PDB file of C-alpha atoms in Angstrom:
ATOM      1  CA  UNK A  72      70.010  78.879  70.104  1.00 52.00           C
ATOM      2  CA  UNK A  73      72.297  76.804  71.789  1.00 60.00           C
ATOM      3  CA  UNK A  74      73.752  78.271  74.807  1.00 75.00           C
ATOM      4  CA  UNK A  75      76.906  78.988  74.831  1.00 88.00           C
ATOM      5  CA  UNK A  76      79.140  76.762  77.709  1.00 95.00           C
ATOM      6  CA  UNK A  77      82.191  78.283  79.324  1.00 98.00           C
ATOM      7  CA  UNK A  78      84.374  76.201  80.857  1.00 98.00           C
ATOM      8  CA  UNK A  79      86.316  76.110  83.677  1.00 98.00           C
ATOM      9  CA  UNK A  80      89.260  74.607  84.679  1.00 98.00           C
ATOM     10  CA  UNK A  81      91.144  74.735  88.405  1.00 98.00           C
ATOM     11  CA  UNK A  82      93.669  73.460  91.054  1.00 97.00           C
ATOM     12  CA  UNK A  83      94.951  74.311  94.070  1.00 97.00           C
ATOM     13  CA  UNK A  84      97.958  73.392  95.895  1.00 96.00           C
ATOM     14  CA  UNK A  85     100.243  74.003  98.647  1.00 96.00           C
ATOM     15  CA  UNK A  86     103.610  73.051  99.524  1.00 95.00           C
ATOM     16  CA  UNK A  87     103.201  71.372 103.123  1.00 93.00           C
ATOM     17  CA  UNK A  88      99.888  71.036 104.553  1.00 94.00           C
ATOM     18  CA  UNK A  89      99.210  74.082 105.850  1.00 96.00           C
ATOM     19  CA  UNK A  90     102.106  75.639 103.522  1.00 96.00           C
ATOM     20  CA  UNK A  91     102.701  78.083 101.057  1.00 95.00           C
ATOM     21  CA  UNK A  92      99.728  77.562  98.374  1.00 96.00           C
ATOM     22  CA  UNK A  93      98.583  79.005  94.956  1.00 96.00           C
ATOM     23  CA  UNK A  94      95.638  78.419  92.936  1.00 97.00           C
ATOM     24  CA  UNK A  95      94.911  78.452  89.291  1.00 97.00           C
ATOM     25  CA  UNK A  96      92.346  78.816  86.937  1.00 98.00           C
ATOM     26  CA  UNK A  97      91.018  79.095  83.456  1.00 97.00           C
ATOM     27  CA  UNK A  98      88.285  80.191  82.026  1.00 98.00           C
ATOM     28  CA  UNK A  99      87.552  79.151  78.139  1.00 97.00           C
ATOM     29  CA  UNK A 100      84.878  80.276  75.948  1.00 95.00           C
ATOM     30  CA  UNK A 101      84.240  80.161  71.940  1.00 90.00           C
ATOM     31  CA  UNK A 102      88.118  79.847  71.765  1.00 89.00           C
ATOM     32  CA  UNK A 103      89.524  82.642  74.392  1.00 94.00           C
ATOM     33  CA  UNK A 104      90.986  81.629  77.176  1.00 96.00           C
ATOM     34  CA  UNK A 105      91.892  83.764  80.456  1.00 96.00           C
ATOM     35  CA  UNK A 106      93.640  82.682  83.532  1.00 96.00           C
ATOM     36  CA  UNK A 107      93.632  83.716  87.018  1.00 97.00           C
ATOM     37  CA  UNK A 108      96.284  82.954  89.205  1.00 96.00           C
ATOM     38  CA  UNK A 109      97.068  83.813  93.412  1.00 95.00           C
ATOM     39  CA  UNK A 110      99.598  82.825  96.030  1.00 94.00           C
ATOM     40  CA  UNK A 111      98.788  82.430 100.057  1.00 94.00           C
ATOM     41  CA  UNK A 112     101.837  82.320 102.134  1.00 93.00           C
ATOM     42  CA  UNK A 113     100.188  80.345 104.841  1.00 94.00           C
ATOM     43  CA  UNK A 114      97.386  77.859 103.574  1.00 97.00           C
ATOM     44  CA  UNK A 115      95.734  74.580 102.999  1.00 98.00           C
ATOM     45  CA  UNK A 116      95.606  72.431  99.538  1.00 97.00           C
ATOM     46  CA  UNK A 117      91.495  72.285 100.518  1.00 98.00           C
ATOM     47  CA  UNK A 118      91.454  75.917 100.915  1.00 99.00           C
ATOM     48  CA  UNK A 119      93.286  77.024  97.693  1.00 98.00           C
ATOM     49  CA  UNK A 120      91.029  74.102  95.385  1.00 98.00           C
ATOM     50  CA  UNK A 121      88.183  75.883  96.405  1.00 99.00           C
ATOM     51  CA  UNK A 122      89.626  79.872  96.359  1.00 98.00           C
ATOM     52  CA  UNK A 123      90.365  78.600  92.611  1.00 98.00           C
ATOM     53  CA  UNK A 124      86.628  77.535  91.739  1.00 99.00           C
ATOM     54  CA  UNK A 125      85.509  80.665  93.765  1.00 99.00           C
ATOM     55  CA  UNK A 126      87.833  83.124  91.638  1.00 98.00           C
ATOM     56  CA  UNK A 127      86.605  81.693  88.363  1.00 98.00           C
ATOM     57  CA  UNK A 128      83.377  81.968  89.170  1.00 98.00           C
ATOM     58  CA  UNK A 129      83.831  85.591  90.298  1.00 98.00           C
ATOM     59  CA  UNK A 130      85.304  86.446  86.763  1.00 97.00           C
ATOM     60  CA  UNK A 131      82.100  85.861  85.268  1.00 97.00           C
ATOM     61  CA  UNK A 132      80.162  89.328  84.329  1.00 94.00           C
ATOM     62  CA  UNK A 133      76.819  87.691  83.744  1.00 95.00           C
ATOM     63  CA  UNK A 134      74.831  84.607  84.747  1.00 96.00           C
ATOM     64  CA  UNK A 135      76.317  81.847  82.615  1.00 96.00           C
ATOM     65  CA  UNK A 136      76.218  78.042  81.831  1.00 98.00           C
ATOM     66  CA  UNK A 137      79.614  76.647  83.192  1.00 98.00           C
ATOM     67  CA  UNK A 138      81.130  73.446  83.379  1.00 98.00           C
ATOM     68  CA  UNK A 139      84.143  73.351  86.420  1.00 99.00           C
ATOM     69  CA  UNK A 140      85.959  70.563  86.004  1.00 98.00           C
ATOM     70  CA  UNK A 141      88.897  69.820  88.501  1.00 98.00           C
ATOM     71  CA  UNK A 142      91.024  66.992  90.078  1.00 97.00           C
ATOM     72  CA  UNK A 143      89.689  67.952  93.553  1.00 98.00           C
ATOM     73  CA  UNK A 144      86.526  65.562  94.824  1.00 98.00           C
ATOM     74  CA  UNK A 145      86.316  67.920  97.992  1.00 98.00           C
ATOM     75  CA  UNK A 146      84.866  70.577  95.245  1.00 99.00           C
ATOM     76  CA  UNK A 147      82.929  68.525  93.330  1.00 98.00           C
ATOM     77  CA  UNK A 148      81.256  66.322  95.886  1.00 98.00           C
ATOM     78  CA  UNK A 149      80.882  69.511  98.549  1.00 98.00           C
ATOM     79  CA  UNK A 150      79.258  71.535  95.919  1.00 98.00           C
ATOM     80  CA  UNK A 151      76.973  68.545  94.500  1.00 98.00           C
ATOM     81  CA  UNK A 152      76.101  65.953  97.744  1.00 98.00           C
ATOM     82  CA  UNK A 153      77.177  67.807 100.782  1.00 98.00           C
ATOM     83  CA  UNK A 154      76.306  71.398 101.183  1.00 97.00           C
ATOM     84  CA  UNK A 155      72.661  70.502 101.527  1.00 96.00           C
ATOM     85  CA  UNK A 156      73.350  68.673 104.329  1.00 98.00           C
ATOM     86  CA  UNK A 157      75.966  71.001 105.704  1.00 98.00           C
ATOM     87  CA  UNK A 158      73.170  73.953 105.568  1.00 97.00           C
ATOM     88  CA  UNK A 159      70.121  71.897 106.915  1.00 97.00           C
ATOM     89  CA  UNK A 160      72.410  71.095 110.395  1.00 98.00           C
ATOM     90  CA  UNK A 161      73.707  74.966 110.914  1.00 98.00           C
ATOM     91  CA  UNK A 162      77.599  73.905 108.942  1.00 98.00           C
ATOM     92  CA  UNK A 163      78.178  70.934 110.313  1.00 98.00           C
ATOM     93  CA  UNK A 164      78.859  67.422 108.713  1.00 96.00           C
ATOM     94  CA  UNK A 165      77.237  64.349 109.424  1.00 94.00           C
ATOM     95  CA  UNK A 166      79.316  63.572 112.166  1.00 96.00           C
ATOM     96  CA  UNK A 167      78.504  67.029 113.803  1.00 96.00           C
ATOM     97  CA  UNK A 168      81.592  68.389 113.615  1.00 97.00           C
ATOM     98  CA  UNK A 169      81.826  72.221 112.269  1.00 98.00           C
ATOM     99  CA  UNK A 170      82.628  72.512 108.092  1.00 98.00           C
ATOM    100  CA  UNK A 171      86.420  73.263 107.089  1.00 98.00           C
ATOM    101  CA  UNK A 172      86.278  76.470 105.365  1.00 99.00           C
ATOM    102  CA  UNK A 173      82.955  77.599 106.463  1.00 98.00           C
ATOM    103  CA  UNK A 174      84.065  81.227 104.849  1.00 98.00           C
ATOM    104  CA  UNK A 175      84.673  79.600 101.426  1.00 99.00           C
ATOM    105  CA  UNK A 176      82.248  77.557 100.685  1.00 99.00           C
ATOM    106  CA  UNK A 177      80.059  80.010 101.901  1.00 98.00           C
ATOM    107  CA  UNK A 178      81.438  82.642  99.102  1.00 98.00           C
ATOM    108  CA  UNK A 179      81.097  79.262  96.815  1.00 98.00           C
ATOM    109  CA  UNK A 180      77.366  79.274  97.193  1.00 98.00           C
ATOM    110  CA  UNK A 181      76.445  82.966  96.776  1.00 98.00           C
ATOM    111  CA  UNK A 182      78.542  83.181  93.658  1.00 98.00           C
ATOM    112  CA  UNK A 183      77.397  80.071  92.309  1.00 98.00           C
ATOM    113  CA  UNK A 184      74.120  80.910  92.329  1.00 98.00           C
ATOM    114  CA  UNK A 185      73.020  82.740  89.361  1.00 97.00           C
ATOM    115  CA  UNK A 186      74.972  80.428  87.092  1.00 98.00           C
ATOM    116  CA  UNK A 187      73.534  76.862  85.758  1.00 97.00           C
ATOM    117  CA  UNK A 188      76.466  74.765  87.051  1.00 98.00           C
ATOM    118  CA  UNK A 189      77.661  71.273  85.999  1.00 98.00           C
ATOM    119  CA  UNK A 190      81.022  70.406  88.832  1.00 99.00           C
ATOM    120  CA  UNK A 191      83.111  67.841  87.032  1.00 98.00           C
ATOM    121  CA  UNK A 192      85.927  65.717  88.391  1.00 98.00           C
ATOM    122  CA  UNK A 193      88.993  64.135  86.380  1.00 96.00           C
ATOM    123  CA  UNK A 194      91.855  62.367  87.771  1.00 91.00           C
ATOM    124  CA  UNK A 195      95.063  64.814  88.533  1.00 87.00           C
ATOM    125  CA  UNK A 196      98.356  64.359  87.274  1.00 84.00           C
ATOM    126  CA  UNK A 197      97.237  61.606  83.985  1.00 88.00           C
ATOM    127  CA  UNK A 198      97.764  63.731  81.170  1.00 88.00           C
ATOM    128  CA  UNK A 199      93.996  65.592  81.366  1.00 88.00           C
ATOM    129  CA  UNK A 200      95.835  68.586  79.465  1.00 91.00           C
ATOM    130  CA  UNK A 201      93.868  71.458  80.977  1.00 95.00           C
ATOM    131  CA  UNK A 202      94.661  70.240  84.595  1.00 94.00           C
ATOM    132  CA  UNK A 203      98.438  69.894  83.741  1.00 94.00           C
ATOM    133  CA  UNK A 204      98.253  73.572  82.436  1.00 94.00           C
ATOM    134  CA  UNK A 205      96.516  75.430  85.381  1.00 95.00           C
ATOM    135  CA  UNK A 206      98.630  72.548  87.680  1.00 95.00           C
ATOM    136  CA  UNK A 207     101.707  74.025  85.900  1.00 94.00           C
ATOM    137  CA  UNK A 208     100.269  77.422  86.764  1.00 93.00           C
ATOM    138  CA  UNK A 209      99.844  77.296  90.136  1.00 94.00           C
ATOM    139  CA  UNK A 210     103.242  75.826  90.502  1.00 94.00           C
ATOM    140  CA  UNK A 211     104.968  78.517  88.425  1.00 92.00           C
ATOM    141  CA  UNK A 212     103.533  80.666  90.680  1.00 92.00           C
ATOM    142  CA  UNK A 213     104.614  79.230  93.743  1.00 93.00           C
ATOM    143  CA  UNK A 214     108.032  79.429  92.626  1.00 91.00           C
ATOM    144  CA  UNK A 215     107.857  82.819  91.750  1.00 87.00           C
ATOM    145  CA  UNK A 216     105.760  84.202  94.566  1.00 85.00           C
ATOM    146  CA  UNK A 217     107.969  82.143  97.386  1.00 80.00           C
ATOM    147  CA  UNK A 218     110.800  84.511  97.505  1.00 77.00           C
ATOM    148  CA  UNK A 219     108.316  87.643  98.159  1.00 78.00           C
ATOM    149  CA  UNK A 220     106.074  85.690 100.948  1.00 67.00           C
ATOM    150  CA  UNK A 221     102.916  87.958 100.364  1.00 72.00           C
ATOM    151  CA  UNK A 222      99.542  87.247  98.999  1.00 71.00           C
ATOM    152  CA  UNK A 223      99.527  87.940  95.462  1.00 86.00           C
ATOM    153  CA  UNK A 224      96.527  87.497  92.873  1.00 87.00           C
ATOM    154  CA  UNK A 225      96.690  87.929  89.053  1.00 87.00           C
ATOM    155  CA  UNK A 226      95.157  87.344  85.729  1.00 87.00           C
ATOM    156  CA  UNK A 227      95.548  87.535  81.640  1.00 84.00           C
ATOM    157  CA  UNK A 228      94.563  86.478  78.626  1.00 75.00           C
ATOM    158  CA  UNK A 229      95.674  83.845  76.336  1.00 60.00           C
TER     159      UNK A 229
END
């Protein structure tokens, strides 16, 4: 019997960089979708991109086969090309600098470990339906949470 594949569509962004930011994620399995979102009053776009993937993977209840689809090359390349080198060099880049967002990268490594993950990049704002949806979600979150200025997270089923 073929394994069921969970699709995880993620996006993160901020207004100003750094500035207020949000992330959105949509998990899909067998026609069911669950959305997750969060708002942070002061952050960077890369932290939000990583957090979207982290929170999506944290929502999984058991080891799974997952396709993570993101418009962040930073996320995809970090997980598929750079991570082993960073860890080998003690969380240093090839240039010897400290890896930015190490706290989230370390959590991503831990939460990704039990899963079989394919990391995929899609061009942002290019009409990819699910990417446009999570982008719209995070922008709605920023619009609605900006006035309160407090970090928030939420989820729901579609």
